[in-house]
Amino acid sequence: MNKTVPFTLDEARAWRKEFPTPFYIYDEAGIRETVNNINKAFSWNKGFREHFAVKACPTPGILRILKELGCGTDAASVPEIELSKRSGITGDAIVFTANEVTPAEYRAAYEAGAVINLDDRTQTEVLLEAGIVPETICARYNPGEFQISNDIMGHLYDSKFGMPKEQLFETFRIMQARGTKHFGFHAMLASCSLAEDYYPLLARELFGIALEIREKLGITVEFIDFAGGVGIPYRPEEQPVDILAVGERVHAVYDEMIRGNDMEIRLMTEMGRFVTGPHGYLVTSVIGKKHIYREYVGVDATAACLMRPAIYGAYHHITVLGKENDPAALTVDVVGSLCENNDKFAVDRALPETETGDLLVIHDAGAHGHSMGYNYNGRLRCAELLMAEDHSVKLIRRAETMADYFATLDVDEAFS
């Protein structure tokens, strides 16, 4: 079973002449369609906004498209706040969701006008140490267990993120006493879930907490952030999540629990992976083959370009461009050149016969791909390209150079 590639071998060969492999390429039309579907799915909720998780794809050329489509961002660091601002996303369109935060970081978030999302009750002390009492505050909830989970996120009681209900309530009490006027909360209880009942179940859990907060604290929750957690079908046999159907199911729970209790709550999501993941591709060239105890296909990309298979054992489908309909000839490991044995994009993968110079397309790399790159073995990060609807291509991040690699050194002093 194959996945389709939205560009041809001839197109990729032409791009390779100008932009040597490896490179990432993003399908702008696919990203736009996905965001439009998310907005449509939750259009029944007044004030709904998708806050794209910057960590998934921190590329200005992508963030500017998302801003145009009405998205905000979820930022996990001060540089991600700055990246949002430089991409035109400002003020409360930014949610600052971080953990183990310093007073200086909170000050920077506050000065940017971002909504601060507290990861823990003790962070109220850090916030107050920074001399900050925001009018609006968010807090991250972790119930310790939930009906849906997976290996990526693990058990919630092992997770370092968020706080139990009692601490969530205490956080609200503390901030209300200090003068905070507007409250919301956030929860990400699964990662990469293909279960279409994840958001509806999450909605029932979180709406129940909102009702309890009103009853016990007298605080009306004004917004709830469902975070991300909605997955994408990395394997070709998997089915994509129907976000329009999910939106309608959440709508039904909302009408039952929130409108039925004379409340209005603005909803937010942070679907980084869902937005860009399926629409980003890592294109790499075959540079060799090795025949020892196993069969290896060597490529010019490495785990430094896409580390998910190395650290998670994650599956990414691979297409030999131009040989999509050829039968599988060999079972191979597709590997890079790092001095690490986990530098593998695929293990025991059945692929058509490959030759040096063939182009491989690694699918579903548009989220947590380039953003997790690194420089081990002195490997330089590759370029990122954006493919428009007419298949014209522009460079949205150049490849790193040797000068970039040495930029943080005083080279003359370092080598003297």
Tab-separated table of C-alpha atoms in Angstrom:
chain	number	residue	atom	x	y	z
A	1	MET	CA	0.000	0.000	0.000
A	2	ASN	CA	1.380	3.394	-1.025
A	3	LYS	CA	0.993	6.996	-0.010
A	4	THR	CA	0.718	9.599	-2.734
A	5	VAL	CA	3.304	12.323	-3.302
A	6	PRO	CA	1.954	15.728	-4.454
A	7	PHE	CA	4.839	16.342	-6.860
A	8	THR	CA	6.537	14.428	-9.669
A	9	LEU	CA	9.986	12.969	-10.165
A	10	ASP	CA	10.736	15.562	-12.864
A	11	GLU	CA	9.749	18.383	-10.502
A	12	ALA	CA	11.913	17.006	-7.696
A	13	ARG	CA	14.876	16.571	-10.043
A	14	ALA	CA	14.522	20.190	-11.148
A	15	TRP	CA	14.403	21.384	-7.537
A	16	ARG	CA	17.487	19.303	-6.681
A	17	LYS	CA	19.507	21.226	-9.263
A	18	GLU	CA	18.915	24.451	-7.343
A	19	PHE	CA	18.575	23.075	-3.822
A	20	PRO	CA	20.802	20.061	-3.156
A	21	THR	CA	19.289	17.213	-1.190
A	22	PRO	CA	18.359	16.654	1.498
A	23	PHE	CA	15.618	19.265	1.731
A	24	TYR	CA	12.176	19.622	3.221
A	25	ILE	CA	9.261	20.668	1.055
A	26	TYR	CA	5.842	21.741	2.346
A	27	ASP	CA	2.592	21.594	0.403
A	28	GLU	CA	0.938	24.983	0.939
A	29	ALA	CA	-2.413	23.901	-0.526
A	30	GLY	CA	-2.582	20.938	1.843
A	31	ILE	CA	-1.821	23.101	4.886
A	32	ARG	CA	-4.463	25.642	3.901
A	33	GLU	CA	-7.102	22.970	3.362
A	34	THR	CA	-6.397	21.406	6.758
A	35	VAL	CA	-6.627	24.711	8.644
A	36	ASN	CA	-9.814	25.643	6.807
A	37	ASN	CA	-11.316	22.298	7.849
A	38	ILE	CA	-10.356	22.872	11.494
A	39	ASN	CA	-11.939	26.315	11.436
A	40	LYS	CA	-15.052	24.906	9.815
A	41	ALA	CA	-15.249	22.048	12.337
A	42	PHE	CA	-15.389	24.489	15.266
A	43	SER	CA	-17.106	27.427	13.581
A	44	TRP	CA	-20.117	26.876	15.882
A	45	ASN	CA	-18.007	28.060	18.832
A	46	LYS	CA	-17.826	31.837	19.101
A	47	GLY	CA	-14.222	32.985	19.243
A	48	PHE	CA	-12.658	29.590	18.452
A	49	ARG	CA	-9.026	29.791	17.411
A	50	GLU	CA	-6.410	27.245	16.432
A	51	HIS	CA	-3.114	28.089	18.190
A	52	PHE	CA	-0.517	26.285	16.097
A	53	ALA	CA	2.190	24.658	18.224
A	54	VAL	CA	5.317	26.499	17.062
A	55	LYS	CA	7.552	23.603	18.091
A	56	ALA	CA	6.020	21.472	15.345
A	57	CYS	CA	7.298	23.684	12.525
A	58	PRO	CA	9.011	26.915	13.634
A	59	THR	CA	9.374	28.349	10.150
A	60	PRO	CA	8.260	31.942	9.425
A	61	GLY	CA	7.123	31.057	5.909
A	62	ILE	CA	4.658	28.577	7.421
A	63	LEU	CA	3.622	30.737	10.388
A	64	ARG	CA	2.730	33.653	8.104
A	65	ILE	CA	0.350	31.409	6.148
A	66	LEU	CA	-1.264	30.285	9.396
A	67	LYS	CA	-1.598	33.882	10.583
A	68	GLU	CA	-3.387	34.715	7.323
A	69	LEU	CA	-5.820	31.850	8.052
A	70	GLY	CA	-6.651	33.253	11.487
A	71	CYS	CA	-4.421	31.050	13.627
A	72	GLY	CA	-2.566	32.017	16.751
A	73	THR	CA	0.362	30.125	18.192
A	74	ASP	CA	1.315	28.074	21.209
A	75	ALA	CA	4.862	28.993	22.207
A	76	ALA	CA	7.048	27.018	24.601
A	77	SER	CA	9.944	29.466	24.894
A	78	VAL	CA	10.820	33.127	24.552
A	79	PRO	CA	12.381	32.576	21.089
A	80	GLU	CA	9.108	30.939	19.984
A	81	ILE	CA	7.227	34.012	21.246
A	82	GLU	CA	9.597	36.231	19.256
A	83	LEU	CA	9.211	34.001	16.187
A	84	SER	CA	5.426	34.349	16.483
A	85	LYS	CA	5.682	38.134	16.727
A	86	ARG	CA	8.009	38.398	13.736
A	87	SER	CA	5.511	36.290	11.770
A	88	GLY	CA	2.732	38.767	12.576
A	89	ILE	CA	1.108	36.848	15.444
A	90	THR	CA	0.956	39.020	18.545
A	91	GLY	CA	-0.697	39.625	21.909
A	92	ASP	CA	-3.227	37.113	23.181
A	93	ALA	CA	-3.023	35.232	19.884
A	94	ILE	CA	0.066	33.708	21.564
A	95	VAL	CA	-0.314	31.205	24.399
A	96	PHE	CA	2.888	30.683	26.393
A	97	THR	CA	2.871	27.024	27.485
A	98	ALA	CA	6.149	26.137	29.153
A	99	ASN	CA	7.389	24.243	32.196
A	100	GLU	CA	10.206	25.000	34.651
A	101	VAL	CA	9.969	28.687	33.757
A	102	THR	CA	12.176	31.484	35.079
A	103	PRO	CA	10.891	34.907	36.199
A	104	ALA	CA	12.649	36.482	33.223
A	105	GLU	CA	10.754	34.223	30.810
A	106	TYR	CA	7.432	35.105	32.413
A	107	ARG	CA	8.275	38.797	32.157
A	108	ALA	CA	9.038	38.409	28.456
A	109	ALA	CA	5.737	36.567	27.868
A	110	TYR	CA	3.801	39.160	29.849
A	111	GLU	CA	5.422	42.073	28.007
A	112	ALA	CA	4.524	40.387	24.707
A	113	GLY	CA	0.875	40.257	25.793
A	114	ALA	CA	0.815	36.465	25.552
A	115	VAL	CA	-1.616	34.369	27.575
A	116	ILE	CA	0.492	32.672	30.266
A	117	ASN	CA	-0.334	29.001	30.804
A	118	LEU	CA	0.959	27.824	34.203
A	119	ASP	CA	2.242	24.263	34.248
A	120	ASP	CA	2.202	23.892	38.046
A	121	ARG	CA	0.801	25.533	41.168
A	122	THR	CA	4.316	26.396	42.351
A	123	GLN	CA	4.753	28.471	39.209
A	124	THR	CA	2.410	31.048	40.749
A	125	GLU	CA	5.279	31.855	43.113
A	126	VAL	CA	7.676	32.338	40.194
A	127	LEU	CA	5.122	34.498	38.434
A	128	LEU	CA	4.650	36.668	41.498
A	129	GLU	CA	8.430	36.816	42.002
A	130	ALA	CA	8.561	38.326	38.528
A	131	GLY	CA	6.134	41.007	39.749
A	132	ILE	CA	3.405	39.871	37.376
A	133	VAL	CA	-0.324	39.490	38.003
A	134	PRO	CA	-1.906	38.985	34.563
A	135	GLU	CA	-5.538	39.910	34.051
A	136	THR	CA	-5.909	36.592	32.216
A	137	ILE	CA	-4.357	33.306	33.305
A	138	CYS	CA	-4.436	29.747	32.025
A	139	ALA	CA	-3.363	26.597	33.883
A	140	ARG	CA	-2.494	23.121	32.662
A	141	TYR	CA	-4.564	20.213	33.979
A	142	ASN	CA	-3.336	16.616	34.334
A	143	PRO	CA	-5.912	14.165	35.748
A	144	GLY	CA	-3.348	11.370	36.218
A	145	GLU	CA	-5.324	9.006	34.034
A	146	PHE	CA	-7.540	9.200	30.979
A	147	GLN	CA	-9.376	6.776	28.733
A	148	ILE	CA	-7.070	7.348	25.760
A	149	SER	CA	-3.274	7.383	25.787
A	150	ASN	CA	-0.358	5.952	23.791
A	151	ASP	CA	3.322	5.126	23.971
A	152	ILE	CA	4.503	8.561	22.800
A	153	MET	CA	3.032	10.377	25.783
A	154	GLY	CA	2.927	7.438	28.195
A	155	HIS	CA	0.923	7.333	31.395
A	156	LEU	CA	-0.279	10.701	32.611
A	157	TYR	CA	0.815	9.918	36.160
A	158	ASP	CA	4.386	9.642	34.809
A	159	SER	CA	4.115	12.897	32.860
A	160	LYS	CA	5.972	15.970	34.072
A	161	PHE	CA	3.293	18.214	32.548
A	162	GLY	CA	0.319	19.803	34.242
A	163	MET	CA	-1.241	19.587	37.697
A	164	PRO	CA	-3.958	17.589	39.453
A	165	LYS	CA	-7.430	19.054	39.885
A	166	GLU	CA	-6.854	20.137	43.495
A	167	GLN	CA	-3.752	22.123	42.496
A	168	LEU	CA	-5.578	23.593	39.502
A	169	PHE	CA	-8.256	24.905	41.841
A	170	GLU	CA	-5.626	26.236	44.262
A	171	THR	CA	-3.828	28.003	41.397
A	172	PHE	CA	-7.056	29.770	40.477
A	173	ARG	CA	-7.692	30.743	44.118
A	174	ILE	CA	-4.186	32.232	44.432
A	175	MET	CA	-4.389	34.204	41.197
A	176	GLN	CA	-7.936	35.412	41.861
A	177	ALA	CA	-6.868	36.689	45.294
A	178	ARG	CA	-3.997	38.573	43.628
A	179	GLY	CA	-6.308	40.265	41.135
A	180	THR	CA	-6.516	38.042	38.044
A	181	LYS	CA	-9.936	38.449	36.439
A	182	HIS	CA	-10.131	36.025	33.509
A	183	PHE	CA	-9.494	32.282	33.729
A	184	GLY	CA	-9.053	29.345	31.403
A	185	PHE	CA	-7.353	25.990	31.470
A	186	HIS	CA	-5.573	23.592	29.162
A	187	ALA	CA	-5.093	19.838	28.907
A	188	MET	CA	-3.237	17.575	26.508
A	189	LEU	CA	-3.994	14.044	27.618
A	190	ALA	CA	-2.870	12.077	24.552
A	191	SER	CA	-0.445	12.411	21.663
A	192	CYS	CA	-0.947	11.456	18.018
A	193	SER	CA	-4.330	9.840	18.662
A	194	LEU	CA	-6.293	8.591	15.662
A	195	ALA	CA	-9.340	7.951	17.868
A	196	GLU	CA	-12.134	10.242	16.746
A	197	ASP	CA	-13.609	10.105	20.240
A	198	TYR	CA	-10.475	11.648	21.819
A	199	TYR	CA	-11.644	15.274	21.619
A	200	PRO	CA	-15.283	14.442	22.531
A	201	LEU	CA	-14.093	12.481	25.601
A	202	LEU	CA	-11.667	15.277	26.465
A	203	ALA	CA	-14.503	17.790	26.117
A	204	ARG	CA	-16.661	15.868	28.581
A	205	GLU	CA	-13.762	15.727	31.072
A	206	LEU	CA	-12.870	19.411	30.762
A	207	PHE	CA	-16.413	20.767	30.659
A	208	GLY	CA	-17.071	18.871	33.877
A	209	ILE	CA	-14.077	20.574	35.500
A	210	ALA	CA	-15.321	23.980	34.313
A	211	LEU	CA	-18.715	23.380	35.919
A	212	GLU	CA	-17.025	22.294	39.157
A	213	ILE	CA	-14.841	25.421	39.177
A	214	ARG	CA	-17.917	27.611	38.895
A	215	GLU	CA	-19.684	25.701	41.668
A	216	LYS	CA	-16.778	25.524	44.143
A	217	LEU	CA	-14.806	28.700	43.399
A	218	GLY	CA	-17.398	31.004	41.920
A	219	ILE	CA	-15.102	31.497	38.921
A	220	THR	CA	-16.544	31.347	35.423
A	221	VAL	CA	-14.097	29.667	33.057
A	222	GLU	CA	-13.958	31.784	29.897
A	223	PHE	CA	-11.828	29.568	27.667
A	224	ILE	CA	-10.630	25.969	27.443
A	225	ASP	CA	-7.607	24.895	25.412
A	226	PHE	CA	-7.899	21.315	24.095
A	227	ALA	CA	-4.213	21.493	23.061
A	228	GLY	CA	-3.159	19.015	20.370
A	229	GLY	CA	-3.113	15.247	20.532
A	230	VAL	CA	-5.033	14.632	17.307
A	231	GLY	CA	-2.885	12.338	15.214
A	232	ILE	CA	-2.119	11.727	11.567
A	233	PRO	CA	-1.941	8.406	9.696
A	234	TYR	CA	1.782	7.752	9.410
A	235	ARG	CA	1.148	4.260	8.033
A	236	PRO	CA	-0.645	3.948	4.679
A	237	GLU	CA	-3.229	1.518	6.060
A	238	GLU	CA	-4.300	3.980	8.774
A	239	GLN	CA	-7.305	6.270	8.294
A	240	PRO	CA	-7.110	10.037	8.865
A	241	VAL	CA	-9.171	11.682	11.570
A	242	ASP	CA	-12.351	13.284	10.206
A	243	ILE	CA	-12.015	16.632	11.956
A	244	LEU	CA	-15.430	17.829	10.751
A	245	ALA	CA	-17.074	14.840	12.433
A	246	VAL	CA	-14.990	15.411	15.568
A	247	GLY	CA	-16.101	19.045	15.683
A	248	GLU	CA	-19.748	18.047	15.533
A	249	ARG	CA	-19.318	15.525	18.347
A	250	VAL	CA	-17.648	18.150	20.537
A	251	HIS	CA	-20.498	20.506	19.621
A	252	ALA	CA	-23.029	17.984	20.948
A	253	VAL	CA	-21.148	17.649	24.264
A	254	TYR	CA	-20.875	21.437	24.512
A	255	ASP	CA	-24.600	21.933	24.002
A	256	GLU	CA	-25.376	19.292	26.595
A	257	MET	CA	-22.955	20.404	29.318
A	258	ILE	CA	-22.160	24.094	28.761
A	259	ARG	CA	-25.107	25.690	26.977
A	260	GLY	CA	-27.342	23.422	29.036
A	261	ASN	CA	-25.878	25.059	32.157
A	262	ASP	CA	-26.192	28.632	30.907
A	263	MET	CA	-22.483	29.152	30.122
A	264	GLU	CA	-20.408	30.198	27.123
A	265	ILE	CA	-16.799	29.031	26.824
A	266	ARG	CA	-14.410	29.877	24.021
A	267	LEU	CA	-12.500	26.847	22.726
A	268	MET	CA	-8.932	26.652	21.482
A	269	THR	CA	-6.797	23.918	19.926
A	270	GLU	CA	-3.054	23.518	19.285
A	271	MET	CA	-2.906	20.962	16.487
A	272	GLY	CA	0.650	21.342	15.254
A	273	ARG	CA	1.128	17.803	13.992
A	274	PHE	CA	-2.345	17.661	12.422
A	275	VAL	CA	-1.835	20.971	10.587
A	276	THR	CA	1.583	20.532	8.975
A	277	GLY	CA	2.601	16.919	9.593
A	278	PRO	CA	1.037	15.286	6.508
A	279	HIS	CA	2.051	18.182	4.256
A	280	GLY	CA	5.809	18.129	4.799
A	281	TYR	CA	8.209	15.791	2.978
A	282	LEU	CA	11.921	15.115	3.431
A	283	VAL	CA	13.494	14.550	0.026
A	284	THR	CA	16.819	12.730	0.007
A	285	SER	CA	19.082	11.097	-2.557
A	286	VAL	CA	20.400	7.549	-2.560
A	287	ILE	CA	24.195	7.715	-2.266
A	288	GLY	CA	25.094	4.057	-1.801
A	289	LYS	CA	24.172	0.483	-0.921
A	290	LYS	CA	25.770	-1.974	1.447
A	291	HIS	CA	25.452	-5.764	1.470
A	292	ILE	CA	26.595	-7.375	4.721
A	293	TYR	CA	24.497	-9.138	7.342
A	294	ARG	CA	21.646	-6.914	6.213
A	295	GLU	CA	20.864	-4.949	3.071
A	296	TYR	CA	21.334	-1.201	3.447
A	297	VAL	CA	20.322	1.762	1.303
A	298	GLY	CA	22.369	4.827	2.225
A	299	VAL	CA	20.968	8.334	1.748
A	300	ASP	CA	22.308	11.857	2.160
A	301	ALA	CA	19.814	12.705	4.920
A	302	THR	CA	20.498	11.632	8.497
A	303	ALA	CA	18.709	11.451	11.817
A	304	ALA	CA	20.007	15.004	12.283
A	305	CYS	CA	17.416	15.959	9.641
A	306	LEU	CA	14.581	13.783	11.010
A	307	MET	CA	15.164	12.166	14.386
A	308	ARG	CA	11.714	10.654	15.073
A	309	PRO	CA	12.599	7.154	13.797
A	310	ALA	CA	15.828	7.175	15.823
A	311	ILE	CA	14.369	8.295	19.161
A	312	TYR	CA	10.817	6.918	18.969
A	313	GLY	CA	11.136	4.038	16.520
A	314	ALA	CA	8.543	6.055	14.617
A	315	TYR	CA	7.290	4.845	11.246
A	316	HIS	CA	7.588	7.185	8.250
A	317	HIS	CA	6.475	5.891	4.882
A	318	ILE	CA	9.085	6.062	2.096
A	319	THR	CA	8.447	6.410	-1.625
A	320	VAL	CA	11.105	5.833	-4.273
A	321	LEU	CA	10.070	8.666	-6.539
A	322	GLY	CA	9.245	7.489	-10.068
A	323	LYS	CA	9.040	3.868	-8.916
A	324	GLU	CA	5.762	4.122	-7.024
A	325	ASN	CA	4.249	1.216	-8.956
A	326	ASP	CA	7.347	-0.994	-9.070
A	327	PRO	CA	7.226	-4.194	-7.032
A	328	ALA	CA	9.259	-4.460	-3.854
A	329	ALA	CA	12.611	-5.989	-4.749
A	330	LEU	CA	14.435	-6.137	-1.420
A	331	THR	CA	13.917	-5.717	2.297
A	332	VAL	CA	16.358	-3.041	3.403
A	333	ASP	CA	17.312	-0.632	6.152
A	334	VAL	CA	17.370	2.980	4.945
A	335	VAL	CA	20.216	4.707	6.769
A	336	GLY	CA	22.142	7.948	7.066
A	337	SER	CA	25.811	8.600	7.705
A	338	LEU	CA	25.852	9.463	11.433
A	339	CYS	CA	28.133	7.567	13.772
A	340	GLU	CA	25.091	6.091	15.526
A	341	ASN	CA	23.467	2.771	14.724
A	342	ASN	CA	19.985	4.198	15.269
A	343	ASP	CA	20.501	6.566	12.325
A	344	LYS	CA	17.847	4.698	10.351
A	345	PHE	CA	14.739	5.982	8.586
A	346	ALA	CA	13.405	2.486	8.078
A	347	VAL	CA	14.238	-1.024	9.262
A	348	ASP	CA	13.281	-4.145	7.317
A	349	ARG	CA	11.376	-2.033	4.777
A	350	ALA	CA	10.311	-3.577	1.455
A	351	LEU	CA	11.265	-1.164	-1.341
A	352	PRO	CA	11.728	-1.268	-5.113
A	353	GLU	CA	15.242	-1.657	-6.447
A	354	THR	CA	17.173	1.586	-5.896
A	355	GLU	CA	20.168	3.060	-7.648
A	356	THR	CA	22.559	5.836	-6.708
A	357	GLY	CA	20.885	9.146	-7.466
A	358	ASP	CA	17.343	7.914	-6.917
A	359	LEU	CA	15.180	10.303	-4.938
A	360	LEU	CA	13.430	9.020	-1.828
A	361	VAL	CA	10.514	10.905	-0.308
A	362	ILE	CA	10.016	10.460	3.435
A	363	HIS	CA	6.378	11.215	4.205
A	364	ASP	CA	4.614	12.986	7.078
A	365	ALA	CA	7.701	14.939	8.120
A	366	GLY	CA	6.044	18.340	8.321
A	367	ALA	CA	5.825	18.395	12.117
A	368	HIS	CA	8.625	17.683	14.589
A	369	GLY	CA	10.913	17.080	11.647
A	370	HIS	CA	13.207	19.956	10.705
A	371	SER	CA	12.392	21.578	14.061
A	372	MET	CA	14.091	18.753	15.968
A	373	GLY	CA	17.225	18.882	13.825
A	374	TYR	CA	20.679	19.039	15.344
A	375	ASN	CA	24.349	19.183	14.379
A	376	TYR	CA	25.813	15.890	15.573
A	377	ASN	CA	28.915	14.889	13.587
A	378	GLY	CA	28.940	18.448	12.285
A	379	ARG	CA	26.000	17.735	9.982
A	380	LEU	CA	24.352	20.933	8.793
A	381	ARG	CA	20.610	21.485	8.792
A	382	CYS	CA	18.969	21.285	5.398
A	383	ALA	CA	16.851	23.799	3.491
A	384	GLU	CA	13.073	24.146	3.660
A	385	LEU	CA	11.005	24.841	0.545
A	386	LEU	CA	7.363	25.805	0.078
A	387	MET	CA	5.390	24.447	-2.883
A	388	ALA	CA	2.527	26.710	-3.963
A	389	GLU	CA	-0.722	25.441	-5.439
A	390	ASP	CA	0.697	25.908	-8.974
A	391	HIS	CA	3.756	23.839	-7.900
A	392	SER	CA	6.115	26.788	-8.045
A	393	VAL	CA	8.665	26.539	-5.251
A	394	LYS	CA	10.358	29.102	-3.058
A	395	LEU	CA	13.035	28.833	-0.419
A	396	ILE	CA	11.663	29.606	3.064
A	397	ARG	CA	14.748	28.590	5.045
A	398	ARG	CA	18.181	28.235	3.510
A	399	ALA	CA	20.451	25.334	4.345
A	400	GLU	CA	22.991	25.920	7.094
A	401	THR	CA	26.556	26.697	6.103
A	402	MET	CA	29.878	26.035	7.755
A	403	ALA	CA	29.848	29.698	8.825
A	404	ASP	CA	26.596	29.076	10.720
A	405	TYR	CA	28.127	26.069	12.452
A	406	PHE	CA	31.010	28.179	13.781
A	407	ALA	CA	28.923	31.315	14.392
A	408	THR	CA	28.857	31.009	18.187
A	409	LEU	CA	32.637	30.710	18.383
A	410	ASP	CA	35.248	33.390	18.276
A	411	VAL	CA	36.951	31.383	15.581
A	412	ASP	CA	40.364	33.051	15.736
A	413	GLU	CA	40.518	32.631	19.520
A	414	ALA	CA	39.042	29.102	19.485
A	415	PHE	CA	41.659	27.803	17.060
A	416	SER	CA	44.647	29.796	18.266
